[in-house]
Amino acid sequence: MRWQRALLSLLKERKDHSIALAIDTSNRPERPVLIQNIVNLFEKLRPDTLLVQADFKIRDVSPVGVATIKYFKHGKSSYTEVLEWAARQKIDTLFYITDVTGYFYEELEVDYEVFWLVPDDYMPRVPFGKPIRVA
């Protein structure tokens, strides 16, 4: 329950920020209900949130309340396009649901907040930003 309170607090504290929620769709997650519950939380608290579905490229960007999540089975994931998209859109805070096994261009400059929402018991090291285990 600790991560739920932390996420709730982060969303409330950023009520005046532009935020986006990204989902790594390169593999079907072990806990799809958990992922959907996180999406539902964003929909309820921040219906203006854009949901970005991406694996090695962005597959869909749509309002959080209308998106249908589609997962792929190839396992390839890159964060570069999503991170560049967030910068172009002037997103203040990006929440990224992922196992943090993807890659990105190391020259990429990220000048906004990133929270890695990791739906796994294993917490890998994140390249920047703050990890939150949501398992």
JSON list of C-alpha atoms in Angstrom, two decimals:
[
{"chain": "A", "resi": 1, "resn": "MET", "atom": "CA", "xyz": [0.00, 0.00, 0.00]},
{"chain": "A", "resi": 2, "resn": "ARG", "atom": "CA", "xyz": [2.96, 2.31, 0.41]},
{"chain": "A", "resi": 3, "resn": "TRP", "atom": "CA", "xyz": [3.49, 2.83, -3.30]},
{"chain": "A", "resi": 4, "resn": "GLN", "atom": "CA", "xyz": [-0.19, 3.72, -3.80]},
{"chain": "A", "resi": 5, "resn": "ARG", "atom": "CA", "xyz": [0.07, 6.51, -1.23]},
{"chain": "A", "resi": 6, "resn": "ALA", "atom": "CA", "xyz": [3.32, 7.71, -2.78]},
{"chain": "A", "resi": 7, "resn": "LEU", "atom": "CA", "xyz": [1.81, 7.79, -6.27]},
{"chain": "A", "resi": 8, "resn": "LEU", "atom": "CA", "xyz": [-1.34, 9.50, -5.00]},
{"chain": "A", "resi": 9, "resn": "SER", "atom": "CA", "xyz": [0.78, 12.12, -3.27]},
{"chain": "A", "resi": 10, "resn": "LEU", "atom": "CA", "xyz": [2.93, 12.70, -6.37]},
{"chain": "A", "resi": 11, "resn": "LEU", "atom": "CA", "xyz": [-0.15, 13.25, -8.51]},
{"chain": "A", "resi": 12, "resn": "LYS", "atom": "CA", "xyz": [-1.73, 15.65, -6.03]},
{"chain": "A", "resi": 13, "resn": "GLU", "atom": "CA", "xyz": [1.51, 17.63, -5.63]},
{"chain": "A", "resi": 14, "resn": "ARG", "atom": "CA", "xyz": [1.73, 18.01, -9.41]},
{"chain": "A", "resi": 15, "resn": "LYS", "atom": "CA", "xyz": [-1.84, 19.15, -10.01]},
{"chain": "A", "resi": 16, "resn": "ASP", "atom": "CA", "xyz": [-0.60, 22.16, -11.98]},
{"chain": "A", "resi": 17, "resn": "HIS", "atom": "CA", "xyz": [2.02, 20.22, -13.97]},
{"chain": "A", "resi": 18, "resn": "SER", "atom": "CA", "xyz": [1.62, 18.69, -17.38]},
{"chain": "A", "resi": 19, "resn": "ILE", "atom": "CA", "xyz": [2.02, 14.95, -16.91]},
{"chain": "A", "resi": 20, "resn": "ALA", "atom": "CA", "xyz": [2.09, 11.87, -19.10]},
{"chain": "A", "resi": 21, "resn": "LEU", "atom": "CA", "xyz": [1.93, 8.17, -18.36]},
{"chain": "A", "resi": 22, "resn": "ALA", "atom": "CA", "xyz": [3.95, 5.86, -20.59]},
{"chain": "A", "resi": 23, "resn": "ILE", "atom": "CA", "xyz": [3.64, 2.08, -20.72]},
{"chain": "A", "resi": 24, "resn": "ASP", "atom": "CA", "xyz": [6.30, -0.27, -22.04]},
{"chain": "A", "resi": 25, "resn": "THR", "atom": "CA", "xyz": [4.24, -2.58, -24.26]},
{"chain": "A", "resi": 26, "resn": "SER", "atom": "CA", "xyz": [7.11, -4.75, -25.52]},
{"chain": "A", "resi": 27, "resn": "ASN", "atom": "CA", "xyz": [5.97, -7.73, -23.42]},
{"chain": "A", "resi": 28, "resn": "ARG", "atom": "CA", "xyz": [2.75, -8.71, -21.72]},
{"chain": "A", "resi": 29, "resn": "PRO", "atom": "CA", "xyz": [3.29, -7.91, -18.04]},
{"chain": "A", "resi": 30, "resn": "GLU", "atom": "CA", "xyz": [3.00, -10.51, -15.30]},
{"chain": "A", "resi": 31, "resn": "ARG", "atom": "CA", "xyz": [0.45, -8.29, -13.56]},
{"chain": "A", "resi": 32, "resn": "PRO", "atom": "CA", "xyz": [-1.82, -6.74, -16.21]},
{"chain": "A", "resi": 33, "resn": "VAL", "atom": "CA", "xyz": [-4.52, -5.96, -13.61]},
{"chain": "A", "resi": 34, "resn": "LEU", "atom": "CA", "xyz": [-2.00, -3.92, -11.64]},
{"chain": "A", "resi": 35, "resn": "ILE", "atom": "CA", "xyz": [-1.08, -1.93, -14.75]},
{"chain": "A", "resi": 36, "resn": "GLN", "atom": "CA", "xyz": [-4.75, -1.30, -15.51]},
{"chain": "A", "resi": 37, "resn": "ASN", "atom": "CA", "xyz": [-5.34, -0.16, -11.92]},
{"chain": "A", "resi": 38, "resn": "ILE", "atom": "CA", "xyz": [-2.52, 2.37, -12.25]},
{"chain": "A", "resi": 39, "resn": "VAL", "atom": "CA", "xyz": [-4.04, 3.65, -15.51]},
{"chain": "A", "resi": 40, "resn": "ASN", "atom": "CA", "xyz": [-7.44, 3.88, -13.78]},
{"chain": "A", "resi": 41, "resn": "LEU", "atom": "CA", "xyz": [-5.89, 5.89, -10.94]},
{"chain": "A", "resi": 42, "resn": "PHE", "atom": "CA", "xyz": [-4.46, 8.40, -13.41]},
{"chain": "A", "resi": 43, "resn": "GLU", "atom": "CA", "xyz": [-7.80, 8.55, -15.22]},
{"chain": "A", "resi": 44, "resn": "LYS", "atom": "CA", "xyz": [-9.63, 9.29, -11.99]},
{"chain": "A", "resi": 45, "resn": "LEU", "atom": "CA", "xyz": [-7.17, 11.84, -10.55]},
{"chain": "A", "resi": 46, "resn": "ARG", "atom": "CA", "xyz": [-5.78, 13.37, -13.74]},
{"chain": "A", "resi": 47, "resn": "PRO", "atom": "CA", "xyz": [-8.14, 12.77, -16.67]},
{"chain": "A", "resi": 48, "resn": "ASP", "atom": "CA", "xyz": [-6.04, 15.20, -18.73]},
{"chain": "A", "resi": 49, "resn": "THR", "atom": "CA", "xyz": [-3.12, 12.72, -18.67]},
{"chain": "A", "resi": 50, "resn": "LEU", "atom": "CA", "xyz": [-1.89, 11.46, -22.02]},
{"chain": "A", "resi": 51, "resn": "LEU", "atom": "CA", "xyz": [-1.17, 7.73, -22.16]},
{"chain": "A", "resi": 52, "resn": "VAL", "atom": "CA", "xyz": [1.80, 6.81, -24.34]},
{"chain": "A", "resi": 53, "resn": "GLN", "atom": "CA", "xyz": [2.09, 3.18, -25.42]},
{"chain": "A", "resi": 54, "resn": "ALA", "atom": "CA", "xyz": [5.53, 2.31, -26.71]},
{"chain": "A", "resi": 55, "resn": "ASP", "atom": "CA", "xyz": [7.96, -0.52, -27.25]},
{"chain": "A", "resi": 56, "resn": "PHE", "atom": "CA", "xyz": [10.81, 0.22, -29.65]},
{"chain": "A", "resi": 57, "resn": "LYS", "atom": "CA", "xyz": [8.64, 3.05, -31.03]},
{"chain": "A", "resi": 58, "resn": "ILE", "atom": "CA", "xyz": [5.57, 4.97, -29.97]},
{"chain": "A", "resi": 59, "resn": "ARG", "atom": "CA", "xyz": [2.49, 2.94, -30.89]},
{"chain": "A", "resi": 60, "resn": "ASP", "atom": "CA", "xyz": [-0.24, 5.23, -29.56]},
{"chain": "A", "resi": 61, "resn": "VAL", "atom": "CA", "xyz": [-0.76, 8.50, -27.71]},
{"chain": "A", "resi": 62, "resn": "SER", "atom": "CA", "xyz": [-4.26, 9.10, -26.45]},
{"chain": "A", "resi": 63, "resn": "PRO", "atom": "CA", "xyz": [-6.12, 10.43, -23.42]},
{"chain": "A", "resi": 64, "resn": "VAL", "atom": "CA", "xyz": [-5.79, 8.03, -20.51]},
{"chain": "A", "resi": 65, "resn": "GLY", "atom": "CA", "xyz": [-9.54, 7.34, -20.35]},
{"chain": "A", "resi": 66, "resn": "VAL", "atom": "CA", "xyz": [-10.01, 6.18, -23.93]},
{"chain": "A", "resi": 67, "resn": "ALA", "atom": "CA", "xyz": [-6.92, 4.09, -24.58]},
{"chain": "A", "resi": 68, "resn": "THR", "atom": "CA", "xyz": [-6.97, 0.33, -24.97]},
{"chain": "A", "resi": 69, "resn": "ILE", "atom": "CA", "xyz": [-3.59, -1.12, -24.04]},
{"chain": "A", "resi": 70, "resn": "LYS", "atom": "CA", "xyz": [-2.10, -3.48, -26.60]},
{"chain": "A", "resi": 71, "resn": "TYR", "atom": "CA", "xyz": [0.98, -5.55, -25.68]},
{"chain": "A", "resi": 72, "resn": "PHE", "atom": "CA", "xyz": [3.50, -7.12, -28.05]},
{"chain": "A", "resi": 73, "resn": "LYS", "atom": "CA", "xyz": [5.71, -10.19, -27.62]},
{"chain": "A", "resi": 74, "resn": "HIS", "atom": "CA", "xyz": [9.03, -9.19, -29.15]},
{"chain": "A", "resi": 75, "resn": "GLY", "atom": "CA", "xyz": [10.66, -7.89, -25.96]},
{"chain": "A", "resi": 76, "resn": "LYS", "atom": "CA", "xyz": [12.45, -4.97, -27.62]},
{"chain": "A", "resi": 77, "resn": "SER", "atom": "CA", "xyz": [12.07, -1.70, -25.78]},
{"chain": "A", "resi": 78, "resn": "SER", "atom": "CA", "xyz": [13.57, 1.74, -26.30]},
{"chain": "A", "resi": 79, "resn": "TYR", "atom": "CA", "xyz": [12.77, 4.75, -24.16]},
{"chain": "A", "resi": 80, "resn": "THR", "atom": "CA", "xyz": [14.28, 7.29, -26.58]},
{"chain": "A", "resi": 81, "resn": "GLU", "atom": "CA", "xyz": [11.16, 8.16, -28.59]},
{"chain": "A", "resi": 82, "resn": "VAL", "atom": "CA", "xyz": [9.01, 8.59, -25.51]},
{"chain": "A", "resi": 83, "resn": "LEU", "atom": "CA", "xyz": [11.61, 10.74, -23.76]},
{"chain": "A", "resi": 84, "resn": "GLU", "atom": "CA", "xyz": [12.02, 12.92, -26.86]},
{"chain": "A", "resi": 85, "resn": "TRP", "atom": "CA", "xyz": [8.22, 13.14, -27.26]},
{"chain": "A", "resi": 86, "resn": "ALA", "atom": "CA", "xyz": [7.86, 14.28, -23.64]},
{"chain": "A", "resi": 87, "resn": "ALA", "atom": "CA", "xyz": [10.46, 17.01, -24.18]},
{"chain": "A", "resi": 88, "resn": "ARG", "atom": "CA", "xyz": [8.71, 18.24, -27.37]},
{"chain": "A", "resi": 89, "resn": "GLN", "atom": "CA", "xyz": [5.34, 18.26, -25.58]},
{"chain": "A", "resi": 90, "resn": "LYS", "atom": "CA", "xyz": [6.88, 20.17, -22.66]},
{"chain": "A", "resi": 91, "resn": "ILE", "atom": "CA", "xyz": [5.79, 17.50, -20.18]},
{"chain": "A", "resi": 92, "resn": "ASP", "atom": "CA", "xyz": [6.77, 18.45, -16.63]},
{"chain": "A", "resi": 93, "resn": "THR", "atom": "CA", "xyz": [6.52, 14.94, -15.17]},
{"chain": "A", "resi": 94, "resn": "LEU", "atom": "CA", "xyz": [6.63, 11.60, -16.96]},
{"chain": "A", "resi": 95, "resn": "PHE", "atom": "CA", "xyz": [5.56, 8.40, -15.23]},
{"chain": "A", "resi": 96, "resn": "TYR", "atom": "CA", "xyz": [6.85, 5.31, -17.06]},
{"chain": "A", "resi": 97, "resn": "ILE", "atom": "CA", "xyz": [5.53, 1.81, -16.32]},
{"chain": "A", "resi": 98, "resn": "THR", "atom": "CA", "xyz": [8.34, -0.55, -17.30]},
{"chain": "A", "resi": 99, "resn": "ASP", "atom": "CA", "xyz": [10.68, -3.25, -16.09]},
{"chain": "A", "resi": 100, "resn": "VAL", "atom": "CA", "xyz": [13.58, -0.88, -16.96]},
{"chain": "A", "resi": 101, "resn": "THR", "atom": "CA", "xyz": [15.23, -3.30, -19.37]},
{"chain": "A", "resi": 102, "resn": "GLY", "atom": "CA", "xyz": [14.98, -1.00, -22.38]},
{"chain": "A", "resi": 103, "resn": "TYR", "atom": "CA", "xyz": [17.59, 1.34, -23.78]},
{"chain": "A", "resi": 104, "resn": "PHE", "atom": "CA", "xyz": [17.90, 5.01, -24.73]},
{"chain": "A", "resi": 105, "resn": "TYR", "atom": "CA", "xyz": [20.50, 7.24, -26.37]},
{"chain": "A", "resi": 106, "resn": "GLU", "atom": "CA", "xyz": [22.90, 8.25, -23.63]},
{"chain": "A", "resi": 107, "resn": "GLU", "atom": "CA", "xyz": [23.36, 11.70, -25.21]},
{"chain": "A", "resi": 108, "resn": "LEU", "atom": "CA", "xyz": [19.69, 12.38, -24.61]},
{"chain": "A", "resi": 109, "resn": "GLU", "atom": "CA", "xyz": [19.08, 15.25, -22.22]},
{"chain": "A", "resi": 110, "resn": "VAL", "atom": "CA", "xyz": [16.10, 14.86, -19.93]},
{"chain": "A", "resi": 111, "resn": "ASP", "atom": "CA", "xyz": [15.23, 18.12, -18.18]},
{"chain": "A", "resi": 112, "resn": "TYR", "atom": "CA", "xyz": [11.91, 17.07, -16.65]},
{"chain": "A", "resi": 113, "resn": "GLU", "atom": "CA", "xyz": [10.92, 14.69, -13.86]},
{"chain": "A", "resi": 114, "resn": "VAL", "atom": "CA", "xyz": [10.78, 10.98, -14.61]},
{"chain": "A", "resi": 115, "resn": "PHE", "atom": "CA", "xyz": [9.32, 8.38, -12.27]},
{"chain": "A", "resi": 116, "resn": "TRP", "atom": "CA", "xyz": [9.90, 4.75, -13.27]},
{"chain": "A", "resi": 117, "resn": "LEU", "atom": "CA", "xyz": [6.95, 2.65, -12.07]},
{"chain": "A", "resi": 118, "resn": "VAL", "atom": "CA", "xyz": [8.36, -0.87, -11.87]},
{"chain": "A", "resi": 119, "resn": "PRO", "atom": "CA", "xyz": [5.68, -3.61, -11.59]},
{"chain": "A", "resi": 120, "resn": "ASP", "atom": "CA", "xyz": [8.11, -6.27, -10.47]},
{"chain": "A", "resi": 121, "resn": "ASP", "atom": "CA", "xyz": [9.65, -7.54, -7.25]},
{"chain": "A", "resi": 122, "resn": "TYR", "atom": "CA", "xyz": [13.12, -6.92, -8.70]},
{"chain": "A", "resi": 123, "resn": "MET", "atom": "CA", "xyz": [14.13, -3.26, -8.72]},
{"chain": "A", "resi": 124, "resn": "PRO", "atom": "CA", "xyz": [16.81, -2.55, -11.32]},
{"chain": "A", "resi": 125, "resn": "ARG", "atom": "CA", "xyz": [18.93, 0.56, -11.29]},
{"chain": "A", "resi": 126, "resn": "VAL", "atom": "CA", "xyz": [17.38, 3.39, -13.28]},
{"chain": "A", "resi": 127, "resn": "PRO", "atom": "CA", "xyz": [19.48, 5.62, -15.56]},
{"chain": "A", "resi": 128, "resn": "PHE", "atom": "CA", "xyz": [18.00, 8.84, -14.07]},
{"chain": "A", "resi": 129, "resn": "GLY", "atom": "CA", "xyz": [14.85, 9.95, -12.32]},
{"chain": "A", "resi": 130, "resn": "LYS", "atom": "CA", "xyz": [13.31, 8.06, -9.41]},
{"chain": "A", "resi": 131, "resn": "PRO", "atom": "CA", "xyz": [12.20, 4.42, -9.32]},
{"chain": "A", "resi": 132, "resn": "ILE", "atom": "CA", "xyz": [9.00, 3.36, -7.56]},
{"chain": "A", "resi": 133, "resn": "ARG", "atom": "CA", "xyz": [8.29, -0.34, -7.16]},
{"chain": "A", "resi": 134, "resn": "VAL", "atom": "CA", "xyz": [4.58, -0.85, -7.72]},
{"chain": "A", "resi": 135, "resn": "ALA", "atom": "CA", "xyz": [4.51, -4.59, -7.08]}
]
